[in-house]
Structures are given as C-alpha cells and as structure tokens.
Amino acid sequence: MPTRVVGASRTDAGVHALRQVASLSTTASIEPRAFRRALNAVLPAAIRVLDSREAPAGFDARRSARGKRYAYLIDGGVCADPFLRRYAWHLPWPLDRTAMSRALGFVRGKHDFSAFCAAAGRGRSPICTVRSARLVSRKTRVVVLISADSFLHHMVRNLVGSLVEIGRGVERPEWIVQVLDGRDRTRAGPTAPPQGLVLARVMYP
C-alpha cells in the first residue's frame, strides 16, 4: 500500500522551498539518519532531505503548523543577474524602498486579506495575522520577508505586486490600507511572478 506523505505547504509551479516539512506514518523500522540517506539517494538533485526524525504521535506537517515565513527576492539590477533568473523577479527600474517598507507596516496584524487572494483560494477564512513584515535590501537586491499564522492563495505574490506599485510611485503607502479595507482583488496590484517566492520556514509549537 502506498505511503501517504503530508506536506506543510503546497507551492505553485515556479515557487521554491528552503524549509519544506513533510510527515508520514510507517510501520517500517529504520533509523532517521539512514532514512534521510536513503531518500537522498533516490530523489532528484534539486530536492534534498536535510533532516529526518521521529515525530510525536498525531503530528501532521500541515495541521500542526502554527505559521510560515516567506521570502520574495527582487533583482533590481540594470541587467538581470543570470544566476538569479530562476529565483528573482527582475525589475530594472528604481524602487522607493522607504515607501515599500512603510506600506509593509500597514499589513502587520490581523486583517481580512480578501483583496490579496486569488479566486482559486476563496472558500476559506480570509482572516490572517501577519506577525512580521519587513523589507531587507542590499545594493540592487530587495527581499520582502513576511511571517503569518496562515496565508491565502497567491497572497504573498499579490502583496509584492502591490508593493512594487508603491515602490514605482504609482501608489502611496497608505493605498495598501484602502485595498485591505476594500476586500476587492481588482483594487490591488498585479500578481508578482512565482520564481522570486521562497517558503523559508514552517513554524511549529
């Protein structure tokens, strides 16, 4: 009988994961380190198991999670870095990073994020609590870091697309509040492409 594996988070095509977590139940007797080595021996090179351990009874990688952290990388160089082609959104124009950081302050806390949810993700509660939202920049690169108790479908990518509108001067930082209050996806910015998004961490109690 096939073994059912539960992943902590589903990622869209083109989105990456640094710290994906998966759980499974098995009657097999195998030492965790040996299990990790066995998996890495057969997995494609793009996927590596970094750790393996026995979990408490009832642990479920998805249902037991208490939050996630995502990172989104923007490459702001005049010429796109070829090494970042699969891992960043190339935007060859100046962005007002101060305005973007200010806008991120408005999304912290508990809000209805309907305006940042793709149609395919509707049907679940749109209320999420953003615990941390900040912008880290160095030279031509910008990273948007967001941690929350839960995320809606395309929520981070839609937030980043809206932040870029603010960074370009199309909208003011306070506009993000109007978008949140409006709860209308058509009022937010475009969806950022998938390649810049990384599931950075899954949090457990």
Short mmCIF file of C-alpha atoms in Angstrom, two decimals:
data_model
loop_
_atom_site.label_atom_id
_atom_site.label_comp_id
_atom_site.label_asym_id
_atom_site.label_seq_id
_atom_site.Cartn_x
_atom_site.Cartn_y
_atom_site.Cartn_z
CA MET A 1 0.00 0.00 0.00
CA PRO A 2 1.42 3.45 -0.91
CA THR A 3 2.58 5.62 1.98
CA ARG A 4 0.68 8.91 2.36
CA VAL A 5 3.02 11.88 2.71
CA VAL A 6 1.66 15.18 4.05
CA GLY A 7 3.45 18.40 3.11
CA ALA A 8 3.31 21.51 5.28
CA SER A 9 2.56 23.76 2.31
CA ARG A 10 1.72 23.44 -1.35
CA THR A 11 3.81 25.64 -3.64
CA ASP A 12 2.74 26.86 -7.06
CA ALA A 13 4.78 25.98 -10.14
CA GLY A 14 7.96 28.05 -10.13
CA VAL A 15 7.87 28.74 -6.38
CA HIS A 16 10.72 27.38 -4.24
CA ALA A 17 11.03 25.96 -0.73
CA LEU A 18 14.08 26.12 1.51
CA ARG A 19 12.47 24.51 4.55
CA GLN A 20 9.52 22.42 3.42
CA VAL A 21 8.33 19.93 6.06
CA ALA A 22 6.63 16.60 5.37
CA SER A 23 5.27 13.87 7.61
CA LEU A 24 4.30 10.25 7.11
CA SER A 25 3.30 7.23 9.17
CA THR A 26 5.06 3.92 8.67
CA THR A 27 5.46 0.59 10.40
CA ALA A 28 8.97 0.22 8.99
CA SER A 29 11.83 0.20 11.45
CA ILE A 30 14.58 2.47 10.17
CA GLU A 31 16.91 4.87 11.93
CA PRO A 32 16.15 8.53 10.98
CA ARG A 33 19.62 9.27 9.61
CA ALA A 34 19.54 6.12 7.50
CA PHE A 35 16.09 7.13 6.23
CA ARG A 36 17.42 10.54 5.20
CA ARG A 37 20.34 8.97 3.33
CA ALA A 38 18.04 6.51 1.59
CA LEU A 39 15.71 9.29 0.41
CA ASN A 40 18.54 11.49 -0.86
CA ALA A 41 19.92 8.54 -2.82
CA VAL A 42 16.77 8.34 -4.95
CA LEU A 43 15.47 11.93 -5.01
CA PRO A 44 16.32 14.27 -7.91
CA ALA A 45 19.29 16.56 -7.28
CA ALA A 46 17.02 19.60 -6.90
CA ILE A 47 15.44 18.09 -3.77
CA ARG A 48 17.40 17.29 -0.60
CA VAL A 49 16.20 15.93 2.74
CA LEU A 50 18.13 17.94 5.35
CA ASP A 51 16.81 16.24 8.46
CA SER A 52 14.71 13.25 9.47
CA ARG A 53 13.35 12.49 12.91
CA GLU A 54 10.63 10.59 14.72
CA ALA A 55 7.66 12.86 15.47
CA PRO A 56 5.20 12.73 18.38
CA ALA A 57 2.03 10.72 17.88
CA GLY A 58 -0.58 12.72 15.99
CA PHE A 59 1.92 15.09 14.35
CA ASP A 60 0.78 16.33 10.94
CA ALA A 61 3.13 18.56 8.94
CA ARG A 62 0.27 20.75 7.73
CA ARG A 63 -2.26 20.75 10.58
CA SER A 64 0.35 21.02 13.35
CA ALA A 65 1.99 24.10 11.81
CA ARG A 66 1.49 27.40 13.65
CA GLY A 67 2.81 29.69 10.97
CA LYS A 68 5.02 30.13 7.92
CA ARG A 69 7.62 32.56 6.69
CA TYR A 70 8.02 33.51 3.05
CA ALA A 71 10.73 35.50 1.31
CA TYR A 72 10.40 37.22 -2.06
CA LEU A 73 13.53 38.32 -3.95
CA ILE A 74 13.60 41.25 -6.37
CA ASP A 75 16.65 41.77 -8.59
CA GLY A 76 16.86 45.49 -9.30
CA GLY A 77 20.00 45.47 -11.42
CA VAL A 78 20.03 47.20 -14.80
CA CYS A 79 20.99 43.85 -16.30
CA ALA A 80 19.33 40.73 -14.93
CA ASP A 81 21.68 38.50 -12.96
CA PRO A 82 21.71 35.23 -14.94
CA PHE A 83 22.34 33.25 -11.76
CA LEU A 84 19.12 34.64 -10.26
CA ARG A 85 17.00 34.07 -13.34
CA ARG A 86 15.03 31.25 -11.67
CA TYR A 87 15.00 32.80 -8.20
CA ALA A 88 14.14 36.50 -8.54
CA TRP A 89 11.83 38.99 -10.22
CA HIS A 90 13.96 41.29 -12.37
CA LEU A 91 12.79 44.92 -12.18
CA PRO A 92 15.31 47.22 -13.90
CA TRP A 93 13.92 50.48 -12.54
CA PRO A 94 14.39 52.34 -9.24
CA LEU A 95 12.07 51.46 -6.35
CA ASP A 96 11.31 53.69 -3.37
CA ARG A 97 12.29 51.20 -0.69
CA THR A 98 11.33 53.52 2.15
CA ALA A 99 7.77 53.76 0.82
CA MET A 100 7.61 50.00 0.40
CA SER A 101 8.78 49.46 3.98
CA ARG A 102 6.17 51.90 5.25
CA ALA A 103 3.44 50.07 3.34
CA LEU A 104 4.51 46.78 4.89
CA GLY A 105 3.83 48.28 8.30
CA PHE A 106 0.15 48.54 7.40
CA VAL A 107 -0.22 44.82 6.70
CA ARG A 108 1.11 43.72 10.08
CA GLY A 109 -1.51 42.41 12.47
CA LYS A 110 -4.86 40.71 11.97
CA HIS A 111 -6.67 41.65 8.75
CA ASP A 112 -9.06 40.39 6.10
CA PHE A 113 -6.75 39.70 3.14
CA SER A 114 -9.50 39.01 0.58
CA ALA A 115 -8.04 41.69 -1.71
CA PHE A 116 -4.81 39.70 -1.97
CA CYS A 117 -6.35 36.26 -2.52
CA ALA A 118 -6.60 34.57 -5.91
CA ALA A 119 -10.05 33.40 -6.91
CA ALA A 120 -8.94 29.77 -6.61
CA GLY A 121 -8.21 30.26 -2.91
CA ARG A 122 -11.59 31.59 -1.87
CA GLY A 123 -13.80 29.41 0.27
CA ARG A 124 -11.67 29.55 3.41
CA SER A 125 -11.42 32.28 6.02
CA PRO A 126 -9.60 35.33 4.62
CA ILE A 127 -8.52 36.43 8.11
CA CYS A 128 -4.77 36.12 8.64
CA THR A 129 -2.45 37.50 11.31
CA VAL A 130 0.79 38.85 9.89
CA ARG A 131 3.35 38.64 12.69
CA SER A 132 6.23 40.19 10.83
CA ALA A 133 6.57 42.05 7.53
CA ARG A 134 9.77 43.80 6.56
CA LEU A 135 11.97 44.72 3.65
CA VAL A 136 15.68 43.92 3.54
CA SER A 137 17.80 45.46 0.82
CA ARG A 138 21.40 45.37 -0.26
CA LYS A 139 22.68 47.17 -3.33
CA THR A 140 20.39 46.18 -6.21
CA ARG A 141 18.56 43.38 -4.40
CA VAL A 142 15.42 43.63 -2.30
CA VAL A 143 13.91 40.87 -0.16
CA VAL A 144 10.37 41.05 1.22
CA LEU A 145 10.03 38.88 4.35
CA ILE A 146 6.56 38.02 5.66
CA SER A 147 5.59 35.72 8.55
CA ALA A 148 1.97 34.88 9.38
CA ASP A 149 -0.18 32.28 11.06
CA SER A 150 -1.67 31.41 7.66
CA PHE A 151 -1.58 32.56 4.05
CA LEU A 152 -4.17 32.72 1.27
CA HIS A 153 -3.59 31.54 -2.30
CA HIS A 154 -1.19 33.95 -4.05
CA MET A 155 -1.34 36.27 -1.01
CA VAL A 156 2.40 36.99 -0.85
CA ARG A 157 2.76 37.41 -4.61
CA ASN A 158 -0.21 39.79 -4.72
CA LEU A 159 1.19 41.77 -1.80
CA VAL A 160 4.58 42.03 -3.52
CA GLY A 161 2.94 43.15 -6.76
CA SER A 162 1.16 45.89 -4.82
CA LEU A 163 4.38 46.89 -3.03
CA VAL A 164 6.09 47.31 -6.39
CA GLU A 165 3.33 49.69 -7.49
CA ILE A 166 4.12 51.72 -4.37
CA GLY A 167 7.87 51.48 -4.96
CA ARG A 168 7.44 52.80 -8.50
CA GLY A 169 5.44 55.77 -7.24
CA VAL A 170 2.19 54.66 -8.88
CA GLU A 171 0.53 54.49 -5.45
CA ARG A 172 1.25 55.89 -1.99
CA PRO A 173 2.00 53.63 1.01
CA GLU A 174 -1.41 54.40 2.56
CA TRP A 175 -3.10 52.95 -0.51
CA ILE A 176 -2.47 49.47 0.90
CA VAL A 177 -4.92 50.26 3.72
CA GLN A 178 -7.62 51.19 1.20
CA VAL A 179 -7.01 47.92 -0.65
CA LEU A 180 -7.27 45.90 2.57
CA ASP A 181 -10.49 47.67 3.56
CA GLY A 182 -11.98 47.25 0.08
CA ARG A 183 -11.56 43.44 0.11
CA ASP A 184 -11.61 43.51 -3.68
CA ARG A 185 -8.85 41.71 -5.62
CA THR A 186 -9.25 44.05 -8.60
CA ARG A 187 -8.17 47.02 -6.46
CA ALA A 188 -4.79 45.52 -5.57
CA GLY A 189 -1.67 45.40 -7.70
CA PRO A 190 -0.67 42.70 -10.18
CA THR A 191 0.47 39.25 -9.12
CA ALA A 192 4.26 39.03 -8.86
CA PRO A 193 5.80 36.16 -10.86
CA PRO A 194 6.39 32.89 -8.98
CA GLN A 195 10.15 32.48 -9.30
CA GLY A 196 11.02 35.10 -6.66
CA LEU A 197 9.00 33.42 -3.91
CA VAL A 198 10.52 31.02 -1.38
CA LEU A 199 8.91 29.17 1.51
CA ALA A 200 11.62 29.98 4.04
CA ARG A 201 10.34 28.31 7.19
CA VAL A 202 7.40 26.46 8.74
CA MET A 203 6.82 27.14 12.44
CA TYR A 204 5.63 24.57 14.99
CA PRO A 205 4.85 24.81 18.72
#
